[in-house]
mmCIF file of C-alpha atoms in Angstrom:
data_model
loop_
_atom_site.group_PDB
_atom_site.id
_atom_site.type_symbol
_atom_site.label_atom_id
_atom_site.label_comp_id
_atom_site.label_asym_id
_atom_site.label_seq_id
_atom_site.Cartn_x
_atom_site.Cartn_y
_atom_site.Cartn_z
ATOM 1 C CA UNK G 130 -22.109 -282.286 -51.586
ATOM 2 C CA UNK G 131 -24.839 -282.673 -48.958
ATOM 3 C CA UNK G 132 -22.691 -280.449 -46.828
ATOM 4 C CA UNK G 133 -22.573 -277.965 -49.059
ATOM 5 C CA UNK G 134 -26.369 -278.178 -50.209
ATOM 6 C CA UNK G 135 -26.843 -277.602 -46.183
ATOM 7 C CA UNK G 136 -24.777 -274.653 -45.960
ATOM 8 C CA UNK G 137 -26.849 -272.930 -48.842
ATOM 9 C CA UNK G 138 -29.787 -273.665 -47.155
ATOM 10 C CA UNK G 139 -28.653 -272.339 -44.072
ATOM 11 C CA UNK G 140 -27.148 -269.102 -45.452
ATOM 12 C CA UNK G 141 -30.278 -268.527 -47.573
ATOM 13 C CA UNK G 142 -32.448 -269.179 -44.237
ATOM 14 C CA UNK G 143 -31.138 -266.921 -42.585
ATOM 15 C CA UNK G 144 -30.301 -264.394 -45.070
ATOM 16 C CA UNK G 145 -34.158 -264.112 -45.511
ATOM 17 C CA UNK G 146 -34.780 -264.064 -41.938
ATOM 18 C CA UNK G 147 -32.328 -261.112 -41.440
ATOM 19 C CA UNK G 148 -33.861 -258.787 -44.453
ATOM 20 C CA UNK G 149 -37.112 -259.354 -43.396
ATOM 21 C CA UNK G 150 -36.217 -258.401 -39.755
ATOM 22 C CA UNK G 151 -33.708 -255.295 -41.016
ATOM 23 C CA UNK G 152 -36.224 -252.297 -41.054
ATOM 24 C CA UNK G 153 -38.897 -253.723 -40.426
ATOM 25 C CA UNK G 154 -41.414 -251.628 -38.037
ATOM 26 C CA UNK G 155 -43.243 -253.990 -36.589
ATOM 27 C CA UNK G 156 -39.649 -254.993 -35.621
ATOM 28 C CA UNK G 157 -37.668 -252.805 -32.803
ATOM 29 C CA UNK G 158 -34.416 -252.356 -33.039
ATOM 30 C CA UNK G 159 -32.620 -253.926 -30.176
ATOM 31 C CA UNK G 160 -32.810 -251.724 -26.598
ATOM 32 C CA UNK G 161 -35.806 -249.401 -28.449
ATOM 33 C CA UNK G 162 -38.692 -251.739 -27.846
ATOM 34 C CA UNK G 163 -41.409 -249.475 -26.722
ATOM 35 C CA UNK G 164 -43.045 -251.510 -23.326
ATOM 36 C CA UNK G 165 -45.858 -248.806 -23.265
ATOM 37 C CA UNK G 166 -47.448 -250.282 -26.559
ATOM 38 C CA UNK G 167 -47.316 -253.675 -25.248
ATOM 39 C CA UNK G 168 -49.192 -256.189 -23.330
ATOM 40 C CA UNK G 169 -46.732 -256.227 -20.765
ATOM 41 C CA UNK G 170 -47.205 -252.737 -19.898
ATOM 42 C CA UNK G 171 -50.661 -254.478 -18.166
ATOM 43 C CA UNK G 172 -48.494 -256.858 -16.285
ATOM 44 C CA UNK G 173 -46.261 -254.651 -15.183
ATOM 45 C CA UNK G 174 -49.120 -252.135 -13.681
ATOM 46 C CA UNK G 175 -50.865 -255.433 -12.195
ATOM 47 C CA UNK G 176 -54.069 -254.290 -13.925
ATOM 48 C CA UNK G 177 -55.055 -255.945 -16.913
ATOM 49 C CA UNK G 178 -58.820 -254.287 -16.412
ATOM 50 C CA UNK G 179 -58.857 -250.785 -15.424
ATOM 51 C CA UNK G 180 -57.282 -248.171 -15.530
ATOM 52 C CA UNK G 181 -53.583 -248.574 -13.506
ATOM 53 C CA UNK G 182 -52.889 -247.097 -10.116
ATOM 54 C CA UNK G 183 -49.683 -246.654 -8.372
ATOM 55 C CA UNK G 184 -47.770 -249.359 -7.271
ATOM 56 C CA UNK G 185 -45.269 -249.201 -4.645
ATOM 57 C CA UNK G 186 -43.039 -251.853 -2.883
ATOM 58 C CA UNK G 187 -43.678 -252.462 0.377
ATOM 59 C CA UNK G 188 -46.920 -250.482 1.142
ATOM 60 C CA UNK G 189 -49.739 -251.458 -1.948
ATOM 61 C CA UNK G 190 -51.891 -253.929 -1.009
ATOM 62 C CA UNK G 191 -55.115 -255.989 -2.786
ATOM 63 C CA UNK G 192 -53.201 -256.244 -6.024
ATOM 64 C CA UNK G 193 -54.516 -258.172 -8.751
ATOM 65 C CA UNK G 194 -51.675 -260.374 -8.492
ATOM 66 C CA UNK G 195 -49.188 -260.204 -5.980
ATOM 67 C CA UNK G 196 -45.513 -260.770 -6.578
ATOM 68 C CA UNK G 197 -42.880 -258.387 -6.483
ATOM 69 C CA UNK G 198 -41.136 -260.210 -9.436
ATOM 70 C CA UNK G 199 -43.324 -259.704 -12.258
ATOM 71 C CA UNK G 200 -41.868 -262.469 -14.104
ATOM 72 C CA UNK G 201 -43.212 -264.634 -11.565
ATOM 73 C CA UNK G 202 -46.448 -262.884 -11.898
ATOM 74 C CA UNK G 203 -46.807 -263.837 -15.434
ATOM 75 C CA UNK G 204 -45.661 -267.376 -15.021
ATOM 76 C CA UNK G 205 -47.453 -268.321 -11.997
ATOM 77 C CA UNK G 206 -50.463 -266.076 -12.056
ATOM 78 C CA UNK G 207 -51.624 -264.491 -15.720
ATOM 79 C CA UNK G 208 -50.411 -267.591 -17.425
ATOM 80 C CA UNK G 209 -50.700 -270.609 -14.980
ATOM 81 C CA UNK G 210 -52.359 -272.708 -17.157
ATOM 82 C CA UNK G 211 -49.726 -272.848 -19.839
ATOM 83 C CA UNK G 212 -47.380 -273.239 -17.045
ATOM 84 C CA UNK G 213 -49.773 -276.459 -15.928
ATOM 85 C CA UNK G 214 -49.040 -277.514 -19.195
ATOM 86 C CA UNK G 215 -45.367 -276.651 -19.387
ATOM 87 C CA UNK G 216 -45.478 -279.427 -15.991
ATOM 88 C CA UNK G 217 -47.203 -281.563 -18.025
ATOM 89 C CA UNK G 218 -44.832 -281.941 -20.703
ATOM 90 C CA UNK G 219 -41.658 -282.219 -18.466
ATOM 91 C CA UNK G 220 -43.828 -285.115 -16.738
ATOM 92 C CA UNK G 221 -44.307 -286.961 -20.325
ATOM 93 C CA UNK G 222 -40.856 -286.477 -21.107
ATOM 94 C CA UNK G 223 -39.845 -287.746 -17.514
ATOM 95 C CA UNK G 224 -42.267 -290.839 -18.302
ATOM 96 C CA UNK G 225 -40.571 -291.055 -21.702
ATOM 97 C CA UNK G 226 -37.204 -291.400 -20.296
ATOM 98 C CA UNK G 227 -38.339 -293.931 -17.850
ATOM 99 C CA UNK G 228 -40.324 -296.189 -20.421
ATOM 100 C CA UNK G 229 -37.317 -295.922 -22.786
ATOM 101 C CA UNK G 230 -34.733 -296.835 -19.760
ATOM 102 C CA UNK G 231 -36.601 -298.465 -17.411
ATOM 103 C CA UNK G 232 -36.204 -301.792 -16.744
ATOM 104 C CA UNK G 233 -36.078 -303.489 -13.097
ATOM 105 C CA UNK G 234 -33.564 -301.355 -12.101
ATOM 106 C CA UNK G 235 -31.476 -303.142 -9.491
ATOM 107 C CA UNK G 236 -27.764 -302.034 -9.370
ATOM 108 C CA UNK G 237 -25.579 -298.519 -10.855
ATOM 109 C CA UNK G 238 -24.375 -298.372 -14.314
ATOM 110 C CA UNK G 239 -20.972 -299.365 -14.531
ATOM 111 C CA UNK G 240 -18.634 -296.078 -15.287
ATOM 112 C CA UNK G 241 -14.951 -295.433 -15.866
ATOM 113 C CA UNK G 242 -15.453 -292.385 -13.041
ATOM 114 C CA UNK G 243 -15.011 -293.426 -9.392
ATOM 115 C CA UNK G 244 -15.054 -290.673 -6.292
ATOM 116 C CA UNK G 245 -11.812 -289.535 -5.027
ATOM 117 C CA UNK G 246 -11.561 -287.779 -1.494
ATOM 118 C CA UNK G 247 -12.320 -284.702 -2.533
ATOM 119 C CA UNK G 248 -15.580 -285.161 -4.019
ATOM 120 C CA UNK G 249 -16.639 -287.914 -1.513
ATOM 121 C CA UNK G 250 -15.984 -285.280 1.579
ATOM 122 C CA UNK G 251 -16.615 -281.955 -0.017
ATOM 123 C CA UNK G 252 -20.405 -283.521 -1.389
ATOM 124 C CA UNK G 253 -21.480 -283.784 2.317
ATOM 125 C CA UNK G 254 -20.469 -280.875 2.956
ATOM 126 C CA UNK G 255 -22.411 -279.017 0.104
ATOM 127 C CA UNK G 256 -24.925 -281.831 -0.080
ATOM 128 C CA UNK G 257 -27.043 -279.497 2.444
ATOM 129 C CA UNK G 258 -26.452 -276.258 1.394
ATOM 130 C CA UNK G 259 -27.205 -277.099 -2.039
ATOM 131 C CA UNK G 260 -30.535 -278.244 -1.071
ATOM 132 C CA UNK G 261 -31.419 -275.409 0.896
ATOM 133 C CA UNK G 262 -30.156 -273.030 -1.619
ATOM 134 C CA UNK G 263 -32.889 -274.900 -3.801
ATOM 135 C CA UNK G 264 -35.562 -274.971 -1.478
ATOM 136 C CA UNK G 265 -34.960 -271.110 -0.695
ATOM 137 C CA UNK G 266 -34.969 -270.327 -3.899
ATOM 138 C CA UNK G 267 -38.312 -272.377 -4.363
ATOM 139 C CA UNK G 268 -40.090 -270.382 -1.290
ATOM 140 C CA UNK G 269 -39.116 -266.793 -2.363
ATOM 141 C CA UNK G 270 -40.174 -267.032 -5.946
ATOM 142 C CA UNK G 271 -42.121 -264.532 -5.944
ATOM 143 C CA UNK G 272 -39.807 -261.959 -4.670
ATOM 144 C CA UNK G 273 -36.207 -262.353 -6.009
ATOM 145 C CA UNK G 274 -34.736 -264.146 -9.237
ATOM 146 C CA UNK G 275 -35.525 -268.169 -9.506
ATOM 147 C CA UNK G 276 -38.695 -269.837 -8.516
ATOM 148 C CA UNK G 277 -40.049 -273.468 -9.055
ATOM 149 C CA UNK G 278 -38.085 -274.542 -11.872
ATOM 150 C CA UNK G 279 -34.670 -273.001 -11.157
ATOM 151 C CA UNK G 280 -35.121 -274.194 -7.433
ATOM 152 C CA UNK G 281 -36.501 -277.684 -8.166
ATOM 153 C CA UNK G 282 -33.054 -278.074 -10.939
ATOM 154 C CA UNK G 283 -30.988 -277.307 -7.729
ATOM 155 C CA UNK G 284 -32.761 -279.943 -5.541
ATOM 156 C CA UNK G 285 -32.296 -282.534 -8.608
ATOM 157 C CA UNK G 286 -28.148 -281.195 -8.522
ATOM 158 C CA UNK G 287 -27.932 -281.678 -4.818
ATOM 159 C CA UNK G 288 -29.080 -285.751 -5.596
ATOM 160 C CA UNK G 289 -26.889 -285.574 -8.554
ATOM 161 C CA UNK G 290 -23.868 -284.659 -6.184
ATOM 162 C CA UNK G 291 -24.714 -287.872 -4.012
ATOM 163 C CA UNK G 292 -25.193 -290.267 -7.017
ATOM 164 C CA UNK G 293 -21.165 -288.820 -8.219
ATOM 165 C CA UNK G 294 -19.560 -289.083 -4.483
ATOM 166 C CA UNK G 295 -20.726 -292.596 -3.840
ATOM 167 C CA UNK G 296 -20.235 -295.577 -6.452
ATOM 168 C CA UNK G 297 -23.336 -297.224 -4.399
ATOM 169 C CA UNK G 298 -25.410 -294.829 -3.882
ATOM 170 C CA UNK G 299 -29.238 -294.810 -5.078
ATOM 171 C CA UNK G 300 -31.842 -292.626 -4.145
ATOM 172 C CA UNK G 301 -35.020 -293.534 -2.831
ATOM 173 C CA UNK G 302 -36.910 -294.002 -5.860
ATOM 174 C CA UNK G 303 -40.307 -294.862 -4.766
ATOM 175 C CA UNK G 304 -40.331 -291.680 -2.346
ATOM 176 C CA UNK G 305 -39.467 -289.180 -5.510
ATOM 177 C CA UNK G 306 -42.742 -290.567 -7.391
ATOM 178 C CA UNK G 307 -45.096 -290.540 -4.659
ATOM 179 C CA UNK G 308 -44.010 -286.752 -4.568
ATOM 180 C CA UNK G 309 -44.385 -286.287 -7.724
ATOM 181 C CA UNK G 310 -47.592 -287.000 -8.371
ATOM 182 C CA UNK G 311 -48.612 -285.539 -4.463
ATOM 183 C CA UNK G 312 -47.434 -282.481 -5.881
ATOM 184 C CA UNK G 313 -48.575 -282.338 -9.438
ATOM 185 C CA UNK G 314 -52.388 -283.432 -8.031
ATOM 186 C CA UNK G 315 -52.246 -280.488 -5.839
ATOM 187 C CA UNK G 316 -51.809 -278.170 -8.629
ATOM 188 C CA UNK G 317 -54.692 -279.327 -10.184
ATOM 189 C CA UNK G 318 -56.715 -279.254 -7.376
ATOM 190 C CA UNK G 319 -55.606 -275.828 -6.572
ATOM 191 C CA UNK G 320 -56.854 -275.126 -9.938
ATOM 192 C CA UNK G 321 -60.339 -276.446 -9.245
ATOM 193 C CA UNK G 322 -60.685 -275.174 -5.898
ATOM 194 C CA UNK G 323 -60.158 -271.794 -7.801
ATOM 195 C CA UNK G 324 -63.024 -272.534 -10.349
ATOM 196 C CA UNK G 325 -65.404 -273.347 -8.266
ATOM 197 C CA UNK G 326 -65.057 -270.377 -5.789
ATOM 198 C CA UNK G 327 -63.408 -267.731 -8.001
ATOM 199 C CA UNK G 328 -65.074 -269.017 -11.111
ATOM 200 C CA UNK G 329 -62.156 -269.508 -13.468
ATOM 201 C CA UNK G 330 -59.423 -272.348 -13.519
ATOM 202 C CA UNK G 331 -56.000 -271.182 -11.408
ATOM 203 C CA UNK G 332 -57.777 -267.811 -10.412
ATOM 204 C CA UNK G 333 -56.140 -266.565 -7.378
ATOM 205 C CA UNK G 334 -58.506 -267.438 -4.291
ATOM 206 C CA UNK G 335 -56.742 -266.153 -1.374
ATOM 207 C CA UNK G 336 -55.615 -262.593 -0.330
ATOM 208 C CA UNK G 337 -52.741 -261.193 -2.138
ATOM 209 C CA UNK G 338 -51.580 -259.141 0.424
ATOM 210 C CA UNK G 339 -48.771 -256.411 0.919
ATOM 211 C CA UNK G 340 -46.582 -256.571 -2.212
ATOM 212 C CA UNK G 341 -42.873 -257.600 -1.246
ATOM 213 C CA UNK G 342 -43.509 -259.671 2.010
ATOM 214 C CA UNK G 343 -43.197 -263.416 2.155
ATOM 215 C CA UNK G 344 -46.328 -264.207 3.061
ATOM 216 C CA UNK G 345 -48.232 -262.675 0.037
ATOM 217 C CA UNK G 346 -49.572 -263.155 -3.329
ATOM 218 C CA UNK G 347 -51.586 -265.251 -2.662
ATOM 219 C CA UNK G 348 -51.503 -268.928 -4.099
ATOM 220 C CA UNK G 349 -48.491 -267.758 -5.657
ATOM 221 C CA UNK G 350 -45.875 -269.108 -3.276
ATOM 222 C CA UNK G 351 -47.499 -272.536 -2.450
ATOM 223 C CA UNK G 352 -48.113 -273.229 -6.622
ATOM 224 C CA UNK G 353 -44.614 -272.108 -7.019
ATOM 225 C CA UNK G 354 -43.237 -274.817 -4.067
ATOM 226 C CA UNK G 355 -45.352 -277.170 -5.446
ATOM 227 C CA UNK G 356 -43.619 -276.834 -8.976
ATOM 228 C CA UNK G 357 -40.070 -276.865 -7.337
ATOM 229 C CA UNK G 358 -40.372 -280.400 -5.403
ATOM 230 C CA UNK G 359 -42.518 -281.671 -8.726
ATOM 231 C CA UNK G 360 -39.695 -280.227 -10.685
ATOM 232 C CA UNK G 361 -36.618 -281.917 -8.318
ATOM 233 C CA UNK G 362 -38.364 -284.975 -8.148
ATOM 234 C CA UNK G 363 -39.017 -285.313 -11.765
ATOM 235 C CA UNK G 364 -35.508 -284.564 -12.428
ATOM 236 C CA UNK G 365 -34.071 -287.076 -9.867
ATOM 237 C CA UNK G 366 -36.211 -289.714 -11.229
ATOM 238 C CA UNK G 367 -34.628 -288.573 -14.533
ATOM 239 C CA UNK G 368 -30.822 -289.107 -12.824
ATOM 240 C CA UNK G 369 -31.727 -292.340 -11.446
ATOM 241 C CA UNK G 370 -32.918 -293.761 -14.701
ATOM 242 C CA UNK G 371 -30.047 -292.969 -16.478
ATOM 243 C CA UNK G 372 -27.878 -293.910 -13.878
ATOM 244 C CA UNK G 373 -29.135 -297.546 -13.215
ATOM 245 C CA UNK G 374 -28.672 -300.211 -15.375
ATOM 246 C CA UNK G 375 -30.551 -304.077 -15.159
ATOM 247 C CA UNK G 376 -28.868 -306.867 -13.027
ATOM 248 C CA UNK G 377 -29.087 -307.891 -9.674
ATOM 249 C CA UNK S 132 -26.936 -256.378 -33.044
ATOM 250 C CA UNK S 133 -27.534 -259.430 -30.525
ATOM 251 C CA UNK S 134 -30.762 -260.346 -32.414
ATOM 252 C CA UNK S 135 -28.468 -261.329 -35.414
ATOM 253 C CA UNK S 136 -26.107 -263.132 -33.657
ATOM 254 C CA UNK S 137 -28.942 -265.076 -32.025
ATOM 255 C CA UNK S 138 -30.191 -265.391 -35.607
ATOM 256 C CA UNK S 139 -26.978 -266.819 -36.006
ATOM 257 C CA UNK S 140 -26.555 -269.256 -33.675
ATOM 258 C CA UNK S 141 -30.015 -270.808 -34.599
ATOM 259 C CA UNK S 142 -28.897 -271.496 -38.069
ATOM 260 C CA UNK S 143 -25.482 -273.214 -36.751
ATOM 261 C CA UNK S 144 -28.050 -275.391 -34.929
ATOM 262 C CA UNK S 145 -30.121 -275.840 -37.960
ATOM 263 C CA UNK S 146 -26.960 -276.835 -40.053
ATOM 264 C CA UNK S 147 -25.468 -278.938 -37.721
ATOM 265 C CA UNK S 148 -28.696 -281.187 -37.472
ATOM 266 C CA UNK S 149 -28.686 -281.298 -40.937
ATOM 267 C CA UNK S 150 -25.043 -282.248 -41.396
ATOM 268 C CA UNK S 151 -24.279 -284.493 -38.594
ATOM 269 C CA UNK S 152 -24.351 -287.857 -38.427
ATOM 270 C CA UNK S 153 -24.045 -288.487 -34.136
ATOM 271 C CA UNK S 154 -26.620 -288.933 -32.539
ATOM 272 C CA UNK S 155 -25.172 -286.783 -29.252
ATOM 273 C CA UNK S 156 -23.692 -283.984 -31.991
ATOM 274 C CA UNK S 157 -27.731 -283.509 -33.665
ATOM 275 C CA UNK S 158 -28.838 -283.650 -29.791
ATOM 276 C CA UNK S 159 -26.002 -280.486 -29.350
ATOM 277 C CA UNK S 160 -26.871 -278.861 -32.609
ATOM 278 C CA UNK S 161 -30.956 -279.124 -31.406
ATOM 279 C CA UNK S 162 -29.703 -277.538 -28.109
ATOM 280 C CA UNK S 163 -27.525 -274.798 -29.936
ATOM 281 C CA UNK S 164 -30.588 -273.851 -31.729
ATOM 282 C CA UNK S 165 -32.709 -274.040 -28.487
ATOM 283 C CA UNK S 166 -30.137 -271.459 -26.938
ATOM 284 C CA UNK S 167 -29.912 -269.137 -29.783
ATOM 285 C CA UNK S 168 -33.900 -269.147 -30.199
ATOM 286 C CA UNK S 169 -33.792 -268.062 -26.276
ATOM 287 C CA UNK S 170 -31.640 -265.342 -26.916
ATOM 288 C CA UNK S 171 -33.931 -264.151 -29.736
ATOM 289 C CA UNK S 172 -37.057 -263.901 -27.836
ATOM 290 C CA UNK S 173 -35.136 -262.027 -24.614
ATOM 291 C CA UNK S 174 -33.613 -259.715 -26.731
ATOM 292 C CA UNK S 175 -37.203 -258.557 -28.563
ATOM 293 C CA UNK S 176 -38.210 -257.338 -24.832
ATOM 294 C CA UNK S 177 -34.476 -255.215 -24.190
ATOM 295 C CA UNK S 178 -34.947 -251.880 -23.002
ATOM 296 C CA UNK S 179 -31.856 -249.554 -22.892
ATOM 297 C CA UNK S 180 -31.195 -248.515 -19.736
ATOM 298 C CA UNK S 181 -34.577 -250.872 -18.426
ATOM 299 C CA UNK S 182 -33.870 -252.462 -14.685
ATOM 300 C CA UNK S 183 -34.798 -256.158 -14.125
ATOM 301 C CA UNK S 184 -38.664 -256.757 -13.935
ATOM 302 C CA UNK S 185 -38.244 -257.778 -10.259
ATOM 303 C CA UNK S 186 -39.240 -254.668 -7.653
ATOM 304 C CA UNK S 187 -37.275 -254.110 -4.638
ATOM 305 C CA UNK S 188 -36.490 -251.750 -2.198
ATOM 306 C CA UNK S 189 -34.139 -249.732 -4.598
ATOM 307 C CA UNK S 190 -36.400 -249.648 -7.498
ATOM 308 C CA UNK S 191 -39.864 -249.934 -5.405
ATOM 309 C CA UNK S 192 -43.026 -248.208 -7.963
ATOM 310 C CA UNK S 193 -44.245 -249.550 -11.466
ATOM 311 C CA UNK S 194 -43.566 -246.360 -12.972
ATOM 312 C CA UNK S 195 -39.771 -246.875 -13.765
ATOM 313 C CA UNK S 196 -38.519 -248.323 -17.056
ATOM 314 C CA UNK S 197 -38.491 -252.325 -16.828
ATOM 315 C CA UNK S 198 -36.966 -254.920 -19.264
ATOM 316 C CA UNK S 199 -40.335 -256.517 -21.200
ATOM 317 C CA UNK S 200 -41.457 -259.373 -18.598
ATOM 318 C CA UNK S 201 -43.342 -261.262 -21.083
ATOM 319 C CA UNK S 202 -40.590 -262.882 -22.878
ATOM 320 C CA UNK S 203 -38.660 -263.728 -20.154
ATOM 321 C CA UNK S 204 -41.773 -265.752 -18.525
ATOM 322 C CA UNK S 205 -42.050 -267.403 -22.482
ATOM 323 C CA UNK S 206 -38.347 -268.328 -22.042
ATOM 324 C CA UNK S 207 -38.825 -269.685 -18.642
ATOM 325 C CA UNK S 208 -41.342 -272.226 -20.511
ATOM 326 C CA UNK S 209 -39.239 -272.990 -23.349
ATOM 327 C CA UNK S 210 -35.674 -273.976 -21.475
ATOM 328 C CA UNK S 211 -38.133 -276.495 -19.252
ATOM 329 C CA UNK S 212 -39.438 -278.074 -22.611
ATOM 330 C CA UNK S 213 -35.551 -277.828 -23.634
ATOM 331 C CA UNK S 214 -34.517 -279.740 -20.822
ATOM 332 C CA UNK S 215 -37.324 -282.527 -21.238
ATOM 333 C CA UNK S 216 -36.933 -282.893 -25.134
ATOM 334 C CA UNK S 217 -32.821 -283.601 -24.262
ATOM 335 C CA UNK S 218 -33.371 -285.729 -21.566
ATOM 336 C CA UNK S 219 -35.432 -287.944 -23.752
ATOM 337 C CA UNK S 220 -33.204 -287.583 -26.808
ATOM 338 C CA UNK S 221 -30.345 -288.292 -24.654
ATOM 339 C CA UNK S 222 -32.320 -291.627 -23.433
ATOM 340 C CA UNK S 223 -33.421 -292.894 -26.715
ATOM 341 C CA UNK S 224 -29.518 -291.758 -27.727
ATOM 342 C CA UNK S 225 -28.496 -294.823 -24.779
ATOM 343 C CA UNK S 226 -31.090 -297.006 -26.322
ATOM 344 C CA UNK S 227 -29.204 -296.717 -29.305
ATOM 345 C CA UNK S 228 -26.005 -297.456 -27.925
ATOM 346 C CA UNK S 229 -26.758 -300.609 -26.353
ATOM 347 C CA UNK S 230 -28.335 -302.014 -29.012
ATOM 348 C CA UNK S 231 -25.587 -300.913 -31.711
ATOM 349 C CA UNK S 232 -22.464 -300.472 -30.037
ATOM 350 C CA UNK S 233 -22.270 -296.260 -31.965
ATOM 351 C CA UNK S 234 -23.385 -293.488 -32.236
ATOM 352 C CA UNK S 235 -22.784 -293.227 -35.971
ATOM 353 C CA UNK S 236 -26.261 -293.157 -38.007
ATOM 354 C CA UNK S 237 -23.720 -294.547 -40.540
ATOM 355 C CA UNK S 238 -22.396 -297.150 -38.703
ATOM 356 C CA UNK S 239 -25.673 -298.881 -37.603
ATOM 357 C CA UNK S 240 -26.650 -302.323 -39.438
ATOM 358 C CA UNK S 241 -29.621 -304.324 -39.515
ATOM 359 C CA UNK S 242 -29.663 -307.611 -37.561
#
């Protein structure tokens, strides 16, 4: 019965949802939406001001922000502040799963799963790799697919693949927070440092440079490392909580 | 068509949470839901044809047609808050099973 009172609900939900979407203008149909009328159309320019110039990879300089990957723009540049808060809340969750878990961790959950060969040999040998891959794809944020978040989740997989090769194995814990919070402070003092010399929280103080080489953008790059070893370490921390049990 | 089956998937999420009775299966149906509420918002910014919002040396001046950034950088937020909100369902889901022995809601009783 309470099944079936769920599946009405459901249907009718999103029956509803559906008619009010189906030919609706406000609503494009999918592959028609019209960027031009759009905010985005601002972001994409790198103008949100005056009128839009010309921009061309590899040879404009002084941009208003930076980054060849305009998603990065947006995330790192136009909307860094929600992105200070989107930290925030993966911190409180992290701090969640450590109140909830955390005891005086002393020795490795007990498992049915123990290494064979395979895994024990083939994790040092992609142990490295995996970690570069992450910290690459940390550094060039701003100019191909990934960034912070994506890069830091590779550094947290990279400590996951040691925790699953070695029955024993436990990461420096104390290390991972002092990062943490290293990192996350510097973020907010980048912030600062921008309002008192740019005027505005997270405003971009340095020069952005020619678009499409490392070294530009700005504060781009170092906000977006900063997120990626916040990001790993708040993800280890995660691993090791759940992966510790009490006992000595 | 995508935007219904993303429409779709978040109501299998919705109906699973309300049906279920695991604590990992309404943790999966939240996540289903998560996923097809993803979809959704990509799918508003889709541009036939558009090239990924990313410049290179291929596609190197602002004037060509690009995929609506915007939603993708909203995304980008929301599967970060995905990924904390199952971490700490997952750990109050261990909580749970050390004190109770189940994952059943049904199968839980009072000390």
């Amino acid at each position: 019965m309470k099944n079936f009172l769920a599946l009405i609900l459901t249907l009718f939900l999103g029956f509803l949802i559906m008619s009010s979407l189906n030919n609706n203008i406000a609503f494009p149909k999918f592959g028609e939406a019209n960027i031009g009328d759009r905010v985005s159309d601002a972001y994409i320019d790198r103008d949100v001001t005056e009128n839009p110039g010309d921009v061309i990879f590899g040879e404009t300089d002084g941009l208003e922000s930076g980054p060849a990957n305009i998603v990065t723009a947006i995330v790192a540049d136009y909307r860094s502040f929600d992105t200070l808060g989107e930290v925030t809340v993966l911190f409180v969750s992290a701090l969640g799963v450590a109140l909830l878990l955390g005891t005086k961790k002393q020795k490795r959950l007990e498992i049915d799963f123990h290494p064979n060969f395979m895994l024990r040999v083939g994790s040092k040998a992609l142990f490295g790799v995996i970690l570069m891959t992450g910290i690459y794809i940390s550094i060039h944020g701003h100019l191909t697919p990934g960034g912070g978040f994506p890069g830091g989740s590779m550094i947290a997989t990279s400590m996951l693949l040691l925790y699953l090769a070695d029955d024993n194995f436990r990461a420096k814990v104390k290390g991972f927070k002092i990062l943490e919070s290293i990192a996350g402070s510097l973020y907010v003092l980048i912030g600062i440092i921008g309002l008192i010399i740019g005027g505005s929280f997270l405003v971009n103080i340095l020069d952005t440079g020619v678009i499409g080489e490392l070294f530009s953008a700005g504060i781009i790059p170092i906000v977006y490392v900063l997120i990626g070893l916040k990001v790993g370490s708040e993800i280890s921390n995660v691993i090791d909580n759940f992966l510790t049990e009490e006992g000595a | 068509m995508l935007q219904y089956a993303a429409i779709v998937l978040i109501m299998l999420g919705l109906y699973g949470i309300l049906t279920q009775r695991n604590v990992i299966k309404i943790i999966l149906s939240l996540n289903i839901m998560e996923i097809g509420l993803n979809l959704f918002i990509i799918s508003v910014g889709y541009v036939t044809d558009g090239i990924a919002p990313i410049m290179t040396t291929n596609h190197n001046t602002n004037s060509l047609i690009y995929v609506d950034p915007l939603p993708q950088a909203l995304v980008l937020t929301a599967i970060v808050i995905g990924v904390g909100t199952t971490a700490l369902g997952l750990a109050i889901a261990k909580n749970i099973y050390s004190k109770y022995g189940t994952f059943e809601l049904d199968e839980m009783e009072e000390e």
